[in-house]
Each structure stands twice: as C-alpha cells, then as structure tokens.
mmCIF file of C-alpha atoms and ligand atoms in Angstrom:
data_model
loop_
_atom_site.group_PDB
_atom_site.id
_atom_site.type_symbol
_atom_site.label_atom_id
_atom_site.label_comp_id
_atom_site.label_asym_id
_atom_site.label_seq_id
_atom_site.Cartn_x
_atom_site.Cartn_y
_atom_site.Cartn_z
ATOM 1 C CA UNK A 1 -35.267 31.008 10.411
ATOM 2 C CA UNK A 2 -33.684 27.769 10.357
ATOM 3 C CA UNK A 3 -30.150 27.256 10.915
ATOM 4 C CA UNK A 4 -27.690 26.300 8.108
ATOM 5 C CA UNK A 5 -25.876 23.477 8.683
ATOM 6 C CA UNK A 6 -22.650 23.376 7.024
ATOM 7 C CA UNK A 7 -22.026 19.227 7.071
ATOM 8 C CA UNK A 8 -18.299 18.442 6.192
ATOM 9 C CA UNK A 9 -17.840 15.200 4.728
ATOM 10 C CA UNK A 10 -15.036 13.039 5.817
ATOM 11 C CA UNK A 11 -13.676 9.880 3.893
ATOM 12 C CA UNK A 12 -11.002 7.560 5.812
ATOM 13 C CA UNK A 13 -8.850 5.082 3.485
ATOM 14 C CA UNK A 14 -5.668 3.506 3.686
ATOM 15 C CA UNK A 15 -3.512 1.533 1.049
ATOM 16 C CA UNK A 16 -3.689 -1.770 2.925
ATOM 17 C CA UNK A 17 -6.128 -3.188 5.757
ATOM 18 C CA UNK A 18 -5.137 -3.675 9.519
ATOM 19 C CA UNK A 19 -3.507 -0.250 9.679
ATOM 20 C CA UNK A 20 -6.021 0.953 12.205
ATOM 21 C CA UNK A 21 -8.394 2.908 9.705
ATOM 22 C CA UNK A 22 -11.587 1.591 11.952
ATOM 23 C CA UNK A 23 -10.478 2.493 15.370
ATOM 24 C CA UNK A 24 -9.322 5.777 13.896
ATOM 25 C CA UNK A 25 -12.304 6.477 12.084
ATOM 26 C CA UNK A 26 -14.452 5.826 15.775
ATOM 27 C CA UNK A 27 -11.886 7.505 17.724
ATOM 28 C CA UNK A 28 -12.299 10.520 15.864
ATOM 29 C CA UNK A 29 -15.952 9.976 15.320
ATOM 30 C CA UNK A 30 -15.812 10.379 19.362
ATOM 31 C CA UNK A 31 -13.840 13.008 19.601
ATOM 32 C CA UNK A 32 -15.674 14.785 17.644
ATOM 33 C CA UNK A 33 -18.732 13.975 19.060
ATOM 34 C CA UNK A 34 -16.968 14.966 22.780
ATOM 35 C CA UNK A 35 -16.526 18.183 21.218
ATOM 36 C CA UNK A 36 -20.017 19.012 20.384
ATOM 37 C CA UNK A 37 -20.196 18.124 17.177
ATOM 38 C CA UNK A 38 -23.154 15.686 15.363
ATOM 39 C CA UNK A 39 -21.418 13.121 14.065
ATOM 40 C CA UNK A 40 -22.555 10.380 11.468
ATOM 41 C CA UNK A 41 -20.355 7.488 11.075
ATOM 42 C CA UNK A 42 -20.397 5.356 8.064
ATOM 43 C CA UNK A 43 -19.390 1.923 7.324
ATOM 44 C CA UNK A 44 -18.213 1.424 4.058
ATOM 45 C CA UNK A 45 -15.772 -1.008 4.249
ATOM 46 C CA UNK A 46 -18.153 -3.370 2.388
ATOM 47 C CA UNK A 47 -17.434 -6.550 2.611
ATOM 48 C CA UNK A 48 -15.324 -5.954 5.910
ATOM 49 C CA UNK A 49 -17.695 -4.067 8.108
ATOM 50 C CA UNK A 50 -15.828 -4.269 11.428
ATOM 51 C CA UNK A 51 -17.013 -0.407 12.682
ATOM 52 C CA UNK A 52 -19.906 -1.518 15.010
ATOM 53 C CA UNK A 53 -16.968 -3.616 17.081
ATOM 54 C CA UNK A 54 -14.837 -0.993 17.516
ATOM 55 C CA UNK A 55 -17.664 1.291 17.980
ATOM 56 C CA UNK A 56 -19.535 -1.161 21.153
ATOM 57 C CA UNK A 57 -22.772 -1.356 18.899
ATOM 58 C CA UNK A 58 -24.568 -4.705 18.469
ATOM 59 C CA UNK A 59 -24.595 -6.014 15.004
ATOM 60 C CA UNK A 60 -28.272 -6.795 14.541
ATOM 61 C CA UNK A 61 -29.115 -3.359 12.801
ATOM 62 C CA UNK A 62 -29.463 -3.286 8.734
ATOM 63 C CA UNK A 63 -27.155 -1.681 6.943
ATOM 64 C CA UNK A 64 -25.762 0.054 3.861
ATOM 65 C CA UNK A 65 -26.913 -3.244 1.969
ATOM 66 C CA UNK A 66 -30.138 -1.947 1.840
ATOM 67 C CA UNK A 67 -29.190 0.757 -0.064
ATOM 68 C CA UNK A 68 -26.909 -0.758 -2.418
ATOM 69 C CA UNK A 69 -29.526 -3.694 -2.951
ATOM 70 C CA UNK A 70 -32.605 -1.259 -3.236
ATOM 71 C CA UNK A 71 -34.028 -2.478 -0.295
ATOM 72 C CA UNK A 72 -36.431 0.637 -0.210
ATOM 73 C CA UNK A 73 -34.877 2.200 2.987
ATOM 74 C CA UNK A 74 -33.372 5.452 2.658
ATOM 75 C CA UNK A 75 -29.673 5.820 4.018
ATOM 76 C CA UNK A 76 -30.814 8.394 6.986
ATOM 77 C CA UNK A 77 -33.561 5.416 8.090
ATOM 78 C CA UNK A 78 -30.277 3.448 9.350
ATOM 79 C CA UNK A 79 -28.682 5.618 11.142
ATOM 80 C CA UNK A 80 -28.635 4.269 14.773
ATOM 81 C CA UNK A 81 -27.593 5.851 18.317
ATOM 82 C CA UNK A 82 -24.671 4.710 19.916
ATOM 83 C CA UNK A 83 -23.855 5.470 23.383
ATOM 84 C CA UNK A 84 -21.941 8.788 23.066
ATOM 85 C CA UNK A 85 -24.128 11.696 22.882
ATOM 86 C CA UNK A 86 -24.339 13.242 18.980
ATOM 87 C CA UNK A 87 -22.769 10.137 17.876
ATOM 88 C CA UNK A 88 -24.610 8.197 14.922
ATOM 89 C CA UNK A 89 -23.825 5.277 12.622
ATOM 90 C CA UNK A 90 -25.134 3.753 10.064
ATOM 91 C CA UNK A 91 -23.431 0.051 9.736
ATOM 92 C CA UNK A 92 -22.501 -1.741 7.265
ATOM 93 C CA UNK A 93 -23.057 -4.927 5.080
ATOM 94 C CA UNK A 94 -20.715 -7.987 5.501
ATOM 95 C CA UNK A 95 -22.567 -9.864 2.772
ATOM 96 C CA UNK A 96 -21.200 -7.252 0.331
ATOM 97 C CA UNK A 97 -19.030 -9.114 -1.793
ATOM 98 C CA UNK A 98 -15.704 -7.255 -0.880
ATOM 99 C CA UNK A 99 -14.015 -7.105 -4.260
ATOM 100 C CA UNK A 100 -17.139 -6.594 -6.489
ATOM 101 C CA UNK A 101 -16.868 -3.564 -8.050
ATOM 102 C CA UNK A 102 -20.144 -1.109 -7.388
ATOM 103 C CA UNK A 103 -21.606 -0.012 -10.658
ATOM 104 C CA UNK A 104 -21.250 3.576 -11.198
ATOM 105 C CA UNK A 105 -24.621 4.650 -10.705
ATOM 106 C CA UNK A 106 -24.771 2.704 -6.951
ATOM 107 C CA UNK A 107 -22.115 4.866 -6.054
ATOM 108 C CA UNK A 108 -24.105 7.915 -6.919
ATOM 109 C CA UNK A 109 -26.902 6.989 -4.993
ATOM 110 C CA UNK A 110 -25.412 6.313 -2.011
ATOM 111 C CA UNK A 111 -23.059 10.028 -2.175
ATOM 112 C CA UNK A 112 -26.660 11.138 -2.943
ATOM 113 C CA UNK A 113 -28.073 9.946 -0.152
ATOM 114 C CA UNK A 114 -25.138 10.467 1.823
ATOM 115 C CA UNK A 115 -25.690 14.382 0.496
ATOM 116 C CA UNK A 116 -29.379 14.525 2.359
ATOM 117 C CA UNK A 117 -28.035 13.395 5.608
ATOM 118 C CA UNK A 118 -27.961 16.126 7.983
ATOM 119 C CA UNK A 119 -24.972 16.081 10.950
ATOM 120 C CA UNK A 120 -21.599 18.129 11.542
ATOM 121 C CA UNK A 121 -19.214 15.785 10.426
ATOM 122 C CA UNK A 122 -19.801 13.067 8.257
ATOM 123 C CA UNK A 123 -17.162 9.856 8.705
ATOM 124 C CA UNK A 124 -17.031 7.342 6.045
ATOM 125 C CA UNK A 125 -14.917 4.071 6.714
ATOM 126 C CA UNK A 126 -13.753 2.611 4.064
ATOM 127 C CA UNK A 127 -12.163 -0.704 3.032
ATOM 128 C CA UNK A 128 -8.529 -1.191 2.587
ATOM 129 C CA UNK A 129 -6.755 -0.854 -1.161
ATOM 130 C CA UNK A 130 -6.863 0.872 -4.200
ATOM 131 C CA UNK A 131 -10.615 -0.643 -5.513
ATOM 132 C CA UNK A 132 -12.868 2.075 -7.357
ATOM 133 C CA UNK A 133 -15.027 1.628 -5.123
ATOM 134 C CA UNK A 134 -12.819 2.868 -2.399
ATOM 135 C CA UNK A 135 -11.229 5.473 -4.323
ATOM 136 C CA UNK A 136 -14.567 6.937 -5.967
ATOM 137 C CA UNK A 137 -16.155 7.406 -2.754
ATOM 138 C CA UNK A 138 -12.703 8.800 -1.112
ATOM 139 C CA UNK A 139 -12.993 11.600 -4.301
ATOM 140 C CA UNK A 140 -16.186 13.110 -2.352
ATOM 141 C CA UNK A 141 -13.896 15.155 -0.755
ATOM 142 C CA UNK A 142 -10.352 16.831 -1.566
ATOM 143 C CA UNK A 143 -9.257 16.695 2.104
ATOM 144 C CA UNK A 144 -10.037 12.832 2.620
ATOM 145 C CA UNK A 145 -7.666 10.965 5.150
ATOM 146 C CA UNK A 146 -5.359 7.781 4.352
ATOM 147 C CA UNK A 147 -4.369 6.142 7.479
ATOM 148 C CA UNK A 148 -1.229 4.373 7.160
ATOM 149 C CA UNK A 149 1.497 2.171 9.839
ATOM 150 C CA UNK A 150 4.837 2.181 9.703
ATOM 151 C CA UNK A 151 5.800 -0.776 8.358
ATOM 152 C CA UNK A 152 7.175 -0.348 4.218
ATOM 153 C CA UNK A 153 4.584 -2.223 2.863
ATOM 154 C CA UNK A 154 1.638 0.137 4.593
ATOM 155 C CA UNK A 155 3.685 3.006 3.758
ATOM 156 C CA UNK A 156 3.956 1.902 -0.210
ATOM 157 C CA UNK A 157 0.433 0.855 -0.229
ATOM 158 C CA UNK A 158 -0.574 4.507 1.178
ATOM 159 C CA UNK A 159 1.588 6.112 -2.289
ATOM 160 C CA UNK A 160 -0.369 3.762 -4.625
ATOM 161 C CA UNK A 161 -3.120 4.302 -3.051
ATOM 162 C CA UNK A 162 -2.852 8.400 -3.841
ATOM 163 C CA UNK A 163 -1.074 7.933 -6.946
ATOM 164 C CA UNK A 164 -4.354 5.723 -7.817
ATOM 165 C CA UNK A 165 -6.450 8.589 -6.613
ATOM 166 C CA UNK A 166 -4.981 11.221 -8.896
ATOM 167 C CA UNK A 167 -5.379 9.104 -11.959
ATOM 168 C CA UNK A 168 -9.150 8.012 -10.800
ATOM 169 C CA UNK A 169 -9.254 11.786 -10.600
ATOM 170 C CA UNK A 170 -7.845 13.257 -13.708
ATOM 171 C CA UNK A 171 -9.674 10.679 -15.595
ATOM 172 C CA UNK A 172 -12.887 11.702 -14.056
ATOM 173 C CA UNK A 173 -12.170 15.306 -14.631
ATOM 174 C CA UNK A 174 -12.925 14.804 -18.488
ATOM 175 C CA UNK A 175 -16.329 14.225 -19.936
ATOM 176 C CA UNK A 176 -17.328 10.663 -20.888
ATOM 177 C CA UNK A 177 -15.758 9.602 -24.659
ATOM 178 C CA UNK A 178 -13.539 12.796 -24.629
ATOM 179 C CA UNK A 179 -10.633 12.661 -26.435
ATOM 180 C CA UNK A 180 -8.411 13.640 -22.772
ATOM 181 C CA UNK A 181 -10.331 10.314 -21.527
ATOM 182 C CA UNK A 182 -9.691 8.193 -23.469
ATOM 183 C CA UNK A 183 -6.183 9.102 -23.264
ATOM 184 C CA UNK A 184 -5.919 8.260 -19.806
ATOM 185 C CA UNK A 185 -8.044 5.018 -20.449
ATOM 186 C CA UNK A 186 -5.432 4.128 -22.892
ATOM 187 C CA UNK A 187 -2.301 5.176 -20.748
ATOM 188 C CA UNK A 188 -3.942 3.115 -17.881
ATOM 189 C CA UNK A 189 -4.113 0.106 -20.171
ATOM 190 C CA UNK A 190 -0.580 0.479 -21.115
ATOM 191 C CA UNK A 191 0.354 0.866 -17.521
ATOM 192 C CA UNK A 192 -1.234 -3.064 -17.109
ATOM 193 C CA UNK A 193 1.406 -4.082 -19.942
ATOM 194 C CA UNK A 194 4.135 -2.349 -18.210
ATOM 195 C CA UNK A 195 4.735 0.992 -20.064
ATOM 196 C CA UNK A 196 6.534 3.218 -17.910
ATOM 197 C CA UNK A 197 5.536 7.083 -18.717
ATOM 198 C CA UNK A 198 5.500 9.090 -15.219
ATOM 199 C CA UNK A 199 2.865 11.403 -13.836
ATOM 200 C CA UNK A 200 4.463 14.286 -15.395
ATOM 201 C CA UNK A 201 4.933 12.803 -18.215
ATOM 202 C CA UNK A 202 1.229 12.253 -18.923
ATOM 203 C CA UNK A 203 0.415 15.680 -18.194
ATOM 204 C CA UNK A 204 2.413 17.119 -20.378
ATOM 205 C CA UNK A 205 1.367 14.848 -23.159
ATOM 206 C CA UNK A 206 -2.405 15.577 -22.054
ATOM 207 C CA UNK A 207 -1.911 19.577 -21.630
ATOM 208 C CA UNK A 208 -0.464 19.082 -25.867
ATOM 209 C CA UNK A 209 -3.420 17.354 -26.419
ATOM 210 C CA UNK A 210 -6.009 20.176 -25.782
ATOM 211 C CA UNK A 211 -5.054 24.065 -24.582
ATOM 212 C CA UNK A 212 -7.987 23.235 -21.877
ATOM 213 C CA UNK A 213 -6.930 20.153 -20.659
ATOM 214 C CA UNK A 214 -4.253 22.188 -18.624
ATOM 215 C CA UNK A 215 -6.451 24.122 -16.995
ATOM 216 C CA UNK A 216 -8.708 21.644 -15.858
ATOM 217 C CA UNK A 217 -6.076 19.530 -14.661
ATOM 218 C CA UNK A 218 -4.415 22.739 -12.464
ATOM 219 C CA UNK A 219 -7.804 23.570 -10.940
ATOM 220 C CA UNK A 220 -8.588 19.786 -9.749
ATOM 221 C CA UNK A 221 -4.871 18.812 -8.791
ATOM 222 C CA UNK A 222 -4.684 22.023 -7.025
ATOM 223 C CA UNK A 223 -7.303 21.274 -5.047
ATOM 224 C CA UNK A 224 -6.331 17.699 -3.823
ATOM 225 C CA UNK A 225 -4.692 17.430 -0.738
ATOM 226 C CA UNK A 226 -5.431 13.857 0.935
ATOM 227 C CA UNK A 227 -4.453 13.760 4.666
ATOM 228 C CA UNK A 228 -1.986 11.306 6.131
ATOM 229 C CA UNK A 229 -2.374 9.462 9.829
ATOM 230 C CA UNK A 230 0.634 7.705 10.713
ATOM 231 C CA UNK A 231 -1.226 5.124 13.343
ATOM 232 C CA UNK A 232 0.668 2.799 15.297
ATOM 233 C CA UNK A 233 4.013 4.470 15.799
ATOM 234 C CA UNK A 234 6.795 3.639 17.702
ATOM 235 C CA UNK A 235 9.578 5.599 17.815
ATOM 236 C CA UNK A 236 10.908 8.896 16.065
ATOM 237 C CA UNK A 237 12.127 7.191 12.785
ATOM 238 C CA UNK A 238 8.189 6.490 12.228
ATOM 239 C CA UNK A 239 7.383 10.100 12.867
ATOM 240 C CA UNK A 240 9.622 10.872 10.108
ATOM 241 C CA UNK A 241 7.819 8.628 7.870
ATOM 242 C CA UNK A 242 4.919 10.693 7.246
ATOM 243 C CA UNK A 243 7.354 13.776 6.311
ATOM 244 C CA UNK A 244 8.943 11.492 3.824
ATOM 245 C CA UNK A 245 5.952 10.470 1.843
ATOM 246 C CA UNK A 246 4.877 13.630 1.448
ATOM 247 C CA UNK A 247 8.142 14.484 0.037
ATOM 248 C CA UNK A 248 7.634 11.937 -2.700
ATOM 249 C CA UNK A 249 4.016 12.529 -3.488
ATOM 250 C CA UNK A 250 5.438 16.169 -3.802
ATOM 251 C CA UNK A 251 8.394 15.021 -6.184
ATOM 252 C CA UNK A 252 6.307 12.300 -7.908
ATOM 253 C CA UNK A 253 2.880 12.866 -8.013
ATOM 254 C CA UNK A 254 2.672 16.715 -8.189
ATOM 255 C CA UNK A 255 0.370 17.446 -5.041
ATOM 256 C CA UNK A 256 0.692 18.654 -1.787
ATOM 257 C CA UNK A 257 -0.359 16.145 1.101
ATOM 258 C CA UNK A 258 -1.044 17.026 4.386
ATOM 259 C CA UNK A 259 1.076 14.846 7.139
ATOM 260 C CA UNK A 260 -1.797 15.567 9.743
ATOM 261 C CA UNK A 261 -1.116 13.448 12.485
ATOM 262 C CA UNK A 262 1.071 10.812 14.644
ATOM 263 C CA UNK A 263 -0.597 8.088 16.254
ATOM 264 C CA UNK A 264 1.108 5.952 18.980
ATOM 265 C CA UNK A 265 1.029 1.840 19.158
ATOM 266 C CA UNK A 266 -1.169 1.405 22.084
ATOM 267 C CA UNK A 267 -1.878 -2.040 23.771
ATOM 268 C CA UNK A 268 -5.025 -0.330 25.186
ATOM 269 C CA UNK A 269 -6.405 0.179 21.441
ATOM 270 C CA UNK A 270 -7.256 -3.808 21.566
ATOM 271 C CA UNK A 271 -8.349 -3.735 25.134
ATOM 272 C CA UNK A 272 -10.775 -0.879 23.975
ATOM 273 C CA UNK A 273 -12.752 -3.335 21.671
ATOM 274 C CA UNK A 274 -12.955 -6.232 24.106
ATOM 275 C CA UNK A 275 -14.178 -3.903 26.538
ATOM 276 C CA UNK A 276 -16.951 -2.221 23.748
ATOM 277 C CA UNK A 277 -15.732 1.630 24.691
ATOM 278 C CA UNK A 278 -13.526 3.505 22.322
ATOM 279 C CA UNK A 279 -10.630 4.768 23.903
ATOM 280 C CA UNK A 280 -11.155 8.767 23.643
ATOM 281 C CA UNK A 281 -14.159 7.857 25.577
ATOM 282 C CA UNK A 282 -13.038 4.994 27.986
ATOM 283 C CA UNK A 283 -9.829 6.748 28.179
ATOM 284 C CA UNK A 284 -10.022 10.338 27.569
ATOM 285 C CA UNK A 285 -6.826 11.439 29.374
ATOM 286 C CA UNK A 286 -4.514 8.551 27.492
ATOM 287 C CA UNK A 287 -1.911 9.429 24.997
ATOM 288 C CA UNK A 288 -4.096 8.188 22.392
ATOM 289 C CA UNK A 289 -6.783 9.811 22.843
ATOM 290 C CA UNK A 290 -4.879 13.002 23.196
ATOM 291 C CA UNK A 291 -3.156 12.340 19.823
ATOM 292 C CA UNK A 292 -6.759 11.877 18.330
ATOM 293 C CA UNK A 293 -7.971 15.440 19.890
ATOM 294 C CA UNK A 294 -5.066 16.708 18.170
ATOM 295 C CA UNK A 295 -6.064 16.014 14.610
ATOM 296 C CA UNK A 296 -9.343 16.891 15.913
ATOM 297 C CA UNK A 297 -8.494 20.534 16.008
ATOM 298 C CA UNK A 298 -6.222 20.470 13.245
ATOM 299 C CA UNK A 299 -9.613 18.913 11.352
ATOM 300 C CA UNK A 300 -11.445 21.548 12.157
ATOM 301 C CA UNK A 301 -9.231 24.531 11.888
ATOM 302 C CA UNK A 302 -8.818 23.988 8.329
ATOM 303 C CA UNK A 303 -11.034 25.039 5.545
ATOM 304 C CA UNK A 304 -13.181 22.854 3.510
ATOM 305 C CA UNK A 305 -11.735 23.193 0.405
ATOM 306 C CA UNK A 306 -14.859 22.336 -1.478
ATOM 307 C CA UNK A 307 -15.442 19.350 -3.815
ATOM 308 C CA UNK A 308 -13.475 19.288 -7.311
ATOM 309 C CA UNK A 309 -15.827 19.359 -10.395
ATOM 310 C CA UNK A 310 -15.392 15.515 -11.531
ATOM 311 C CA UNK A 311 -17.617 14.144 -13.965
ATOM 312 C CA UNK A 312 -19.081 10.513 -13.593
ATOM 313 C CA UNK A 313 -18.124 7.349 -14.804
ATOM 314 C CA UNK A 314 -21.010 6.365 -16.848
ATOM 315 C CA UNK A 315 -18.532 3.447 -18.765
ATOM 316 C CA UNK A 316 -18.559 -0.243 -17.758
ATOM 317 C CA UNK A 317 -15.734 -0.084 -15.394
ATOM 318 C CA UNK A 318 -14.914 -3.738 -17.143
ATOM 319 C CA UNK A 319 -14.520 -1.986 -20.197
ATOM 320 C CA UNK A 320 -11.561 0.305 -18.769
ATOM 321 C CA UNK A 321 -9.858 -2.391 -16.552
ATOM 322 C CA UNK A 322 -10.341 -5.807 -17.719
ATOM 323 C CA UNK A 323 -11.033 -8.399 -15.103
ATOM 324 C CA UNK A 324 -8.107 -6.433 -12.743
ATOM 325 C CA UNK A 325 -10.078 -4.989 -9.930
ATOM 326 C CA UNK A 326 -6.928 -3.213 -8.391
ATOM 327 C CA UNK A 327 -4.813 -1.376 -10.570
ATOM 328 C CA UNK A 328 -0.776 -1.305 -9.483
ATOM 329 C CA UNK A 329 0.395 2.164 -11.089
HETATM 330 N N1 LIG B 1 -2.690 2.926 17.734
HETATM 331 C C1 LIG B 1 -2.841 1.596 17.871
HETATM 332 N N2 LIG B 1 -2.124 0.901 18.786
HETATM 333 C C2 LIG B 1 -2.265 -0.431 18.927
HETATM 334 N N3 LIG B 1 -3.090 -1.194 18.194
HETATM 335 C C3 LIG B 1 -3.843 -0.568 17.269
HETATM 336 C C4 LIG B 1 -3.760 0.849 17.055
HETATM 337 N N4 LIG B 1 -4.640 1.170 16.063
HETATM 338 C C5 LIG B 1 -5.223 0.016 15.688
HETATM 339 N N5 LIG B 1 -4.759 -1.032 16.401
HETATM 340 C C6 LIG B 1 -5.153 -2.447 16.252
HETATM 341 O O1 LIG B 1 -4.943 -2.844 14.911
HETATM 342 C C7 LIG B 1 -5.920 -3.790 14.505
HETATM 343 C C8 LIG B 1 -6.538 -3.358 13.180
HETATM 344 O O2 LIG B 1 -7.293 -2.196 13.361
HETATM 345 P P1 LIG B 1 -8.487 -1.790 12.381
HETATM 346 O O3 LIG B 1 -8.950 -0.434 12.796
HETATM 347 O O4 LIG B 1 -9.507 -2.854 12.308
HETATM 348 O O5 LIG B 1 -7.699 -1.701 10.985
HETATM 349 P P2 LIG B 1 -8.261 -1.412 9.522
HETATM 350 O O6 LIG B 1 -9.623 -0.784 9.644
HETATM 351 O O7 LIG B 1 -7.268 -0.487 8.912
HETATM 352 O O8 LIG B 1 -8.298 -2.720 8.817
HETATM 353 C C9 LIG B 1 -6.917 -3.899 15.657
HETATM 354 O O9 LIG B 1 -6.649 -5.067 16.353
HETATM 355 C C10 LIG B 1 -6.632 -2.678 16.499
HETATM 356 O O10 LIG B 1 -6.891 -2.908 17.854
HETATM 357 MG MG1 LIG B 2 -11.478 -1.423 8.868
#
C-alpha cells in the first residue's frame, strides 16, 4: 500500500520587503528539513527572487518563469537539490516583472501545480506588499505566515497587509457577479475615493444584504488565522509588538492572529549569506537558529486547519482596481 502523504502548504509574506521573509523562509525550510521532514521551497517573490542566495544555490537553474510563461515544464521538473538532505527548491524568475499583476488563471495553474507536488512541507516565498498576486497565493492556506520587524512602518505594513487579506478573502468567498461581490467591489472602489466605512461596518451591511452572506462570511473568517514572525528584534518592547498587533487585528479586523514567534537581530544572519550556509545549518546551536526550531515545533504541533472554500477571480482584476496595483485600505 502506498503511504499517504499529508503535504502542508506553507505561504510566507510580509507587508513590506527587507524584513527578513527570505532568510526566514530558508531557515525554516532547514529546520524543517533537520527535522526529517521533505521540504520544497518556493520562490515566489517574482520579480525579487533572492531565495537561492540565502539558500547557497547557484542561480543558473530555470525557474517558476517557465511556468508562468508556458514554457512546457511542469513545476515538479524544477525542483533542484540543495545541500541539506530532504531540502528542495524550485527558484524563481527575476525577469518577472515585479508589479505586473498575474492573470487569474496563472495563479491557478501554478497552486495547481503546486497541488501535484509531493513533499512534507511546502514553503512559498513571497514578495513584499499587499499585490494580488501576493495575497491570492498567501489565501492557499488559512495558517500562512507574515514576517514583520520592528520598526512602525513594517509593523503597519504587516496590518494592511491582513486587513488586505480579509477583504481579498471575503470578496472571493462570493460567486463571480453576485450581488455580495459586487458589493465589496463597490465598497473597495469607494475605499480608493476615501470613504471611510470599517470592517464591521461592511459586514453588517453585507449580512442585511443576504441571510447567507452571514454564514459564509463566519465559516471563512473563522477559519483565518495568519501567523506573525517578529524577525529582527531587539529588546523586550519589540517582543511586545507582536502581542499588540494582534490586539488590533482582534479589535479591528475581527480575526484571531497567531503571534507565533520572536526572532532576534543577528549580525551572523548576513555573514550566513556571504558564507552560502543558512544559519540553522552553519550554526545550529546559535540563538537564531534556536528561535527558528521553536516555531518549528509550534508549526507542527498545530493543526492544519484546512483551506477556506473561496471561489476564483475570473474578472479582469483592471476592472476591480483601476490602474492601482496596491490597494491602501
Ligand atoms: N534576524 C536577523 N538579524 C539580522 N539581520 C537579518 C535578520 N533577518 C534578516 N536579516 C537581514 O535582512 C536583510 C533582508 O533580508 P531578506 O530575507 O532578504 O528580507 P525580505 O525577504 O523580507 O525582503 C538581509 O540582509 C538579511 O541578512
Ligand atoms: Mg525576499
């Protein structure tokens, strides 16, 4: 009989670049990988593919490009060996435009593709910001991670960046053309001229405007609970930032997050990338790689949650948002 594998899917974003997302994503990717897991990591940060660096792997392997540009090469025949046993990556494509938005159907293929792949864990990188790109492929799962810094603007960027998610999400959670959709479409639009109507105010507005609205709103909200990483931290006032955001995504934004880690600022982190090793495997026994192990296990103690019933986005993303590729809610 062959064995089931059950392969948990994994998407890292953050509000803003520089924040550490990449060395995260192939620290963990290592630690897992350390801990017997398979690992695939995934560079999706089009446009900004900087994974193989931190990772040690030469660039001179093709990547997610051809997928995206129907090179006829399925996802799985670029996934290459690094040099930590059970740990796999498929790179990615720096001639991606970085701000062109993927049509909706690209996206599908590639979380199709992504679907056939056959490991453990399943990391996706992804680029900085609140792009649809970014945030449709963080949707794949309702446990994905936002990595975020200390510093206020990081920390601002990491709300917008889940406050984007939840309308990306309850928009998606309505059939194409529905009335509930075009509600949000048109609150969205608003939003862009400055109206001012809060989270809660829209769902109460939306839950008048059909009995099964509400329901399908609790069951996918319910659901959602992104994961924070505070990277970078230096003292106890920046522990306490994680704590705090999730008190305002809890008073704002009507989800729970989880505040699943604190990261350290670690000169070694930049020494690890000149040197090619990631630090949980140069440096096992450091501090940061310890912090890593720790939302290691805390990754894999908790449940997979499942994926939320969303449907696609079959409408010219143009249509919905005008030429503004990032959307400030
Ligand atoms: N915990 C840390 N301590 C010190 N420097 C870090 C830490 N995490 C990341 N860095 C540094 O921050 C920079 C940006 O990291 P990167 O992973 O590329 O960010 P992102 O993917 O979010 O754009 C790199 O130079 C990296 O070495
Ligand atoms: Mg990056």
């Amino acid at each position: 009989m062959l064995d089931f594998i059950m392969t948990t899917i994994i998407p890292i974003a953050s509000g803003k670049g520089g924040v550490g997302k990449t060395v995260f994503a192939a620290n963990l990717g290592v630690s897992l990988a350390r801990h017997g897991k398979t690992v695939i990591l995934i560079d999706l940060d089009l446009g900004g593919s900087n994974l193989h660096t931190c990772l040690g792997v030469r660039n001179r392997h093709p990547g997610i490009g051809y997928v995206i540009y129907n090179k006829g090469r399925s996802l799985e025949s670029l996934v290459v060996p690094t040099d930590i046993p059970q740990l796999h990556f498929i790179p990615g494509d720096t001639l991606f435009p970085g701000t062109a938005n993927l049509p909706f159907f690209k996206k599908k293929k590639i979380l199709s593709e992504i679907g056939k792949l056959v490991a453990d864990y399943i990391l996706i990188d992804l680029g900085g910001g609140s792009t649809f790109n970014t945030i449709d492929f963080f949707l794949v799962s309702n446990t994905g991670l936002i990595v975020t810094n200390p510093q206020t603007t990081a920390v601002l960027n990491a709300y917008a960046f889940i406050k984007s998610s939840i309308f990306r999400l309850l928009y998606r959670s309505f059939p194409p053309r529905s009335e509930e959709r075009n509600f949000i479409k048109a609150h969205m639009a608003n939003r862009l001229e400055g109206s001012d109507l809060t989270l809660t105010d829209i769902l109460e507005q939306l839950k008048h405007l059909s009995p099964e609205a509400e329901e399908v709103i609790r069951e996918n909200l319910s659901g959602f609970h992104p994961r924070v990483v505070m990277n970078m931290g230096k003292s106890q006032n920046d522990l306490a930032l994680g704590a705090k955001l999730r008190h305002i995504v809890r008073k704002n934004l009507e989800i729970e997050i989880e505040y699943i880690g604190f990261v350290g600022y670690d000169d070694a982190v930049d020494r690890s990338i000149v040197e090619r090793t990631p630090l949980c495997a140069g440096h096992p026994e450091s501090n940061f790689a310890s912090s890593i192990d720790l939302i290691r296990e805390k990754l894999m103690e908790s449940l997979n949650f499942g994926e939320q019933r969303l449907f696609d986005d079959d409408e010219d993303i143009k249509d919905l948002m005008g030429d503004a590729d990032e959307f400030s809610l």
